[in-house]
């Protein structure tokens, strides 16, 4: 956890504040620090499983944003990170969409292989990590949501925010993880499903980053 936190802090120092990746990174860094504190202070029944899941999860984000060619789910954010017509709120939602919609399922499967356990053994830790991630949405609404005078019901941003749900994304990630674990003995099918998941999440991310002007 200390290693991934150090990488996130290095990104924060390196990127300009208005950069779309920096917007997501600031929120995710705060949540990861909270998660680390809870794991260290007995907030999880199995600290090792929770820490392993949290680290593998965060590593997927860090690898994606530092790669020469990121997965499809992260490309919209990376391509539109400096677009002047996209609000910080949209950048943050696109990052959450990529990370939970794609990375979380793959992280669960990786941890099951690493710890030699079935997904159901991780379910309690998955749920508690997920509960912490819900605060992502809270941070975003508190820090990035325009005030009521700016966010009117006719504003397209209102519809973007209302159309995407972290809870639905988290439930989808758990279903995808269970399916990928079942498909581990059929690698061709697992790869096909993973590619489809990546592309589908990327498409949603591109919609979330529709410029507003």
CSV table of C-alpha atoms in Angstrom, one decimal:
chain,number,residue,atom,x,y,z
A,1,UNK,CA,0.0,0.0,0.0
A,2,UNK,CA,2.8,2.4,0.8
A,3,UNK,CA,4.3,1.8,-2.6
A,4,UNK,CA,1.1,2.5,-4.6
A,5,UNK,CA,0.4,5.6,-2.4
A,6,UNK,CA,3.9,6.9,-3.2
A,7,UNK,CA,3.3,6.4,-6.9
A,8,UNK,CA,0.0,8.3,-6.6
A,9,UNK,CA,1.7,11.2,-4.7
A,10,UNK,CA,4.4,11.3,-7.4
A,11,UNK,CA,1.7,11.7,-10.1
A,12,UNK,CA,0.0,14.5,-8.1
A,13,UNK,CA,3.3,16.4,-7.9
A,14,UNK,CA,4.1,15.8,-11.6
A,15,UNK,CA,0.8,16.7,-13.2
A,16,UNK,CA,-0.8,20.1,-13.6
A,17,UNK,CA,-3.9,20.4,-11.4
A,18,UNK,CA,-6.3,20.8,-14.3
A,19,UNK,CA,-5.1,17.7,-16.0
A,20,UNK,CA,-7.9,15.1,-16.2
A,21,UNK,CA,-5.8,12.3,-14.8
A,22,UNK,CA,-4.7,14.6,-12.0
A,23,UNK,CA,-8.4,15.3,-11.1
A,24,UNK,CA,-9.1,11.6,-10.7
A,25,UNK,CA,-5.8,10.9,-9.0
A,26,UNK,CA,-6.5,13.5,-6.3
A,27,UNK,CA,-9.8,11.9,-5.4
A,28,UNK,CA,-8.5,8.3,-5.6
A,29,UNK,CA,-5.4,9.2,-3.5
A,30,UNK,CA,-7.6,10.4,-0.7
A,31,UNK,CA,-9.8,7.3,-0.8
A,32,UNK,CA,-6.7,5.0,-0.9
A,33,UNK,CA,-5.2,6.7,2.1
A,34,UNK,CA,-8.5,6.1,4.0
A,35,UNK,CA,-8.5,2.5,2.9
A,36,UNK,CA,-4.9,2.0,4.0
A,37,UNK,CA,-5.8,3.5,7.4
A,38,UNK,CA,-8.8,1.2,7.9
A,39,UNK,CA,-6.8,-1.9,7.0
A,40,UNK,CA,-4.0,-1.0,9.3
A,41,UNK,CA,-6.4,-0.3,12.2
A,42,UNK,CA,-8.5,-3.5,12.0
A,43,UNK,CA,-11.3,-2.4,9.8
A,44,UNK,CA,-11.2,-5.6,7.8
A,45,UNK,CA,-11.6,-9.2,8.9
A,46,UNK,CA,-8.7,-10.4,6.7
A,47,UNK,CA,-6.2,-7.5,6.4
A,48,UNK,CA,-3.9,-9.5,4.1
A,49,UNK,CA,-6.7,-10.2,1.6
A,50,UNK,CA,-8.0,-6.6,1.7
A,51,UNK,CA,-4.5,-5.2,1.3
A,52,UNK,CA,-3.7,-7.5,-1.6
A,53,UNK,CA,-6.9,-6.6,-3.4
A,54,UNK,CA,-6.5,-2.9,-2.8
A,55,UNK,CA,-2.9,-3.0,-4.1
A,56,UNK,CA,-3.6,-5.1,-7.2
A,57,UNK,CA,-6.6,-2.8,-7.9
A,58,UNK,CA,-4.6,0.4,-7.6
A,59,UNK,CA,-1.7,-1.0,-9.6
A,60,UNK,CA,-3.9,-1.5,-12.6
A,61,UNK,CA,-4.8,2.2,-12.6
A,62,UNK,CA,-1.2,3.3,-12.2
A,63,UNK,CA,0.1,0.9,-14.9
A,64,UNK,CA,-2.6,2.1,-17.3
A,65,UNK,CA,-1.9,5.8,-17.0
A,66,UNK,CA,1.9,5.3,-17.2
A,67,UNK,CA,1.7,2.8,-20.2
A,68,UNK,CA,2.6,3.7,-23.8
A,69,UNK,CA,-0.7,2.1,-24.8
A,70,UNK,CA,-3.4,2.0,-22.1
A,71,UNK,CA,-6.3,-0.4,-22.1
A,72,UNK,CA,-9.3,0.8,-24.1
A,73,UNK,CA,-11.2,1.7,-20.9
A,74,UNK,CA,-8.6,4.3,-20.0
A,75,UNK,CA,-8.0,5.8,-23.4
A,76,UNK,CA,-10.8,8.3,-23.4
A,77,UNK,CA,-9.6,10.0,-20.2
A,78,UNK,CA,-6.0,10.0,-21.5
A,79,UNK,CA,-7.0,11.4,-24.8
A,80,UNK,CA,-9.3,14.1,-23.5
A,81,UNK,CA,-7.4,14.9,-20.3
A,82,UNK,CA,-6.7,18.5,-21.4
A,83,UNK,CA,-9.8,19.3,-23.5
A,84,UNK,CA,-11.1,22.7,-22.5
A,85,UNK,CA,-14.7,21.8,-23.0
A,86,UNK,CA,-14.7,19.0,-20.4
A,87,UNK,CA,-15.4,19.7,-16.8
A,88,UNK,CA,-13.3,18.2,-13.9
A,89,UNK,CA,-16.4,16.3,-12.8
A,90,UNK,CA,-16.5,14.4,-16.1
A,91,UNK,CA,-12.8,13.5,-15.9
A,92,UNK,CA,-13.4,12.1,-12.4
A,93,UNK,CA,-16.4,10.0,-13.5
A,94,UNK,CA,-14.5,8.7,-16.5
A,95,UNK,CA,-11.6,7.6,-14.2
A,96,UNK,CA,-14.0,5.9,-11.8
A,97,UNK,CA,-15.8,4.2,-14.7
A,98,UNK,CA,-12.6,2.7,-16.1
A,99,UNK,CA,-11.2,1.7,-12.7
A,100,UNK,CA,-14.3,0.1,-11.3
A,101,UNK,CA,-15.9,-1.1,-14.5
A,102,UNK,CA,-12.8,-2.8,-15.8
A,103,UNK,CA,-9.9,-2.9,-13.4
A,104,UNK,CA,-11.8,-4.2,-10.3
A,105,UNK,CA,-12.9,-7.4,-11.9
A,106,UNK,CA,-9.4,-8.2,-13.1
A,107,UNK,CA,-7.9,-7.4,-9.8
A,108,UNK,CA,-10.3,-9.8,-8.0
A,109,UNK,CA,-9.3,-12.6,-10.4
A,110,UNK,CA,-5.6,-11.8,-10.0
A,111,UNK,CA,-5.9,-11.9,-6.2
A,112,UNK,CA,-7.8,-15.2,-6.3
A,113,UNK,CA,-5.0,-16.7,-8.3
A,114,UNK,CA,-2.3,-15.2,-6.0
A,115,UNK,CA,-4.0,-16.3,-2.8
A,116,UNK,CA,-5.3,-19.6,-4.2
A,117,UNK,CA,-8.9,-18.9,-3.2
A,118,UNK,CA,-12.3,-18.7,-4.9
A,119,UNK,CA,-14.0,-15.3,-5.4
A,120,UNK,CA,-16.5,-16.1,-2.7
A,121,UNK,CA,-13.6,-16.1,-0.2
A,122,UNK,CA,-13.0,-12.4,-1.2
A,123,UNK,CA,-16.6,-11.3,-1.2
A,124,UNK,CA,-16.6,-9.7,2.3
A,125,UNK,CA,-13.4,-7.9,1.6
A,126,UNK,CA,-14.7,-6.9,-1.8
A,127,UNK,CA,-17.8,-5.4,-0.2
A,128,UNK,CA,-15.9,-3.5,2.4
A,129,UNK,CA,-13.4,-2.1,-0.2
A,130,UNK,CA,-16.4,-1.2,-2.3
A,131,UNK,CA,-18.0,0.6,0.6
A,132,UNK,CA,-14.9,2.7,0.9
A,133,UNK,CA,-14.9,3.4,-2.8
A,134,UNK,CA,-18.4,4.8,-2.5
A,135,UNK,CA,-16.8,7.8,-0.8
A,136,UNK,CA,-15.2,8.5,-4.3
A,137,UNK,CA,-18.7,9.6,-5.4
A,138,UNK,CA,-19.1,11.7,-2.2
A,139,UNK,CA,-15.8,13.4,-2.7
A,140,UNK,CA,-16.6,14.2,-6.3
A,141,UNK,CA,-20.0,15.6,-5.4
A,142,UNK,CA,-18.5,17.7,-2.6
A,143,UNK,CA,-15.4,19.0,-4.5
A,144,UNK,CA,-16.3,18.9,-8.2
A,145,UNK,CA,-20.0,19.3,-8.6
A,146,UNK,CA,-21.0,22.8,-9.8
A,147,UNK,CA,-23.3,24.7,-7.5
A,148,UNK,CA,-27.1,24.7,-8.0
A,149,UNK,CA,-26.9,27.9,-9.9
A,150,UNK,CA,-24.7,26.3,-12.5
A,151,UNK,CA,-26.1,22.7,-12.6
A,152,UNK,CA,-29.6,23.2,-13.8
A,153,UNK,CA,-31.9,20.4,-14.8
A,154,UNK,CA,-31.5,21.2,-18.5
A,155,UNK,CA,-27.7,21.1,-18.3
A,156,UNK,CA,-26.4,18.0,-20.1
A,157,UNK,CA,-24.0,17.4,-17.2
A,158,UNK,CA,-27.0,16.7,-15.0
A,159,UNK,CA,-27.9,13.8,-17.3
A,160,UNK,CA,-24.4,12.5,-17.4
A,161,UNK,CA,-24.1,12.4,-13.6
A,162,UNK,CA,-27.5,10.8,-13.3
A,163,UNK,CA,-26.9,8.2,-15.9
A,164,UNK,CA,-23.9,6.6,-14.3
A,165,UNK,CA,-24.0,4.7,-11.0
A,166,UNK,CA,-21.0,3.5,-8.9
A,167,UNK,CA,-23.2,0.9,-7.3
A,168,UNK,CA,-24.2,-0.6,-10.6
A,169,UNK,CA,-20.6,-0.5,-11.8
A,170,UNK,CA,-19.5,-2.3,-8.6
A,171,UNK,CA,-22.1,-5.0,-9.0
A,172,UNK,CA,-21.1,-5.5,-12.6
A,173,UNK,CA,-17.5,-5.8,-11.6
A,174,UNK,CA,-18.3,-8.6,-9.1
A,175,UNK,CA,-20.3,-10.5,-11.8
A,176,UNK,CA,-17.5,-10.0,-14.3
A,177,UNK,CA,-15.0,-11.3,-11.8
A,178,UNK,CA,-17.0,-14.4,-11.1
A,179,UNK,CA,-17.4,-15.1,-14.8
A,180,UNK,CA,-13.8,-14.6,-15.5
A,181,UNK,CA,-12.8,-17.0,-12.7
A,182,UNK,CA,-15.2,-19.6,-14.2
A,183,UNK,CA,-13.6,-19.1,-17.6
A,184,UNK,CA,-10.0,-19.4,-16.4
A,185,UNK,CA,-9.8,-22.9,-17.9
A,186,UNK,CA,-11.0,-21.6,-21.2
A,187,UNK,CA,-8.4,-18.9,-21.9
A,188,UNK,CA,-9.6,-18.0,-25.4
A,189,UNK,CA,-13.1,-17.2,-24.0
A,190,UNK,CA,-11.7,-15.4,-21.0
A,191,UNK,CA,-9.6,-13.2,-23.3
A,192,UNK,CA,-12.6,-12.5,-25.6
A,193,UNK,CA,-14.7,-11.5,-22.6
A,194,UNK,CA,-12.0,-9.3,-21.1
A,195,UNK,CA,-11.5,-7.5,-24.5
A,196,UNK,CA,-15.3,-7.0,-24.7
A,197,UNK,CA,-15.4,-5.7,-21.2
A,198,UNK,CA,-12.5,-3.3,-21.8
A,199,UNK,CA,-14.1,-2.0,-25.0
A,200,UNK,CA,-17.6,-1.5,-23.5
A,201,UNK,CA,-16.3,0.4,-20.5
A,202,UNK,CA,-14.2,2.5,-22.8
A,203,UNK,CA,-17.3,3.4,-24.8
A,204,UNK,CA,-19.1,4.5,-21.6
A,205,UNK,CA,-16.0,6.6,-20.7
A,206,UNK,CA,-16.1,8.3,-24.1
A,207,UNK,CA,-19.7,9.2,-23.5
A,208,UNK,CA,-19.0,10.6,-20.1
A,209,UNK,CA,-16.3,12.9,-21.7
A,210,UNK,CA,-18.6,14.4,-24.2
A,211,UNK,CA,-17.4,18.1,-24.5
A,212,UNK,CA,-19.9,20.7,-23.4
A,213,UNK,CA,-18.6,23.6,-25.4
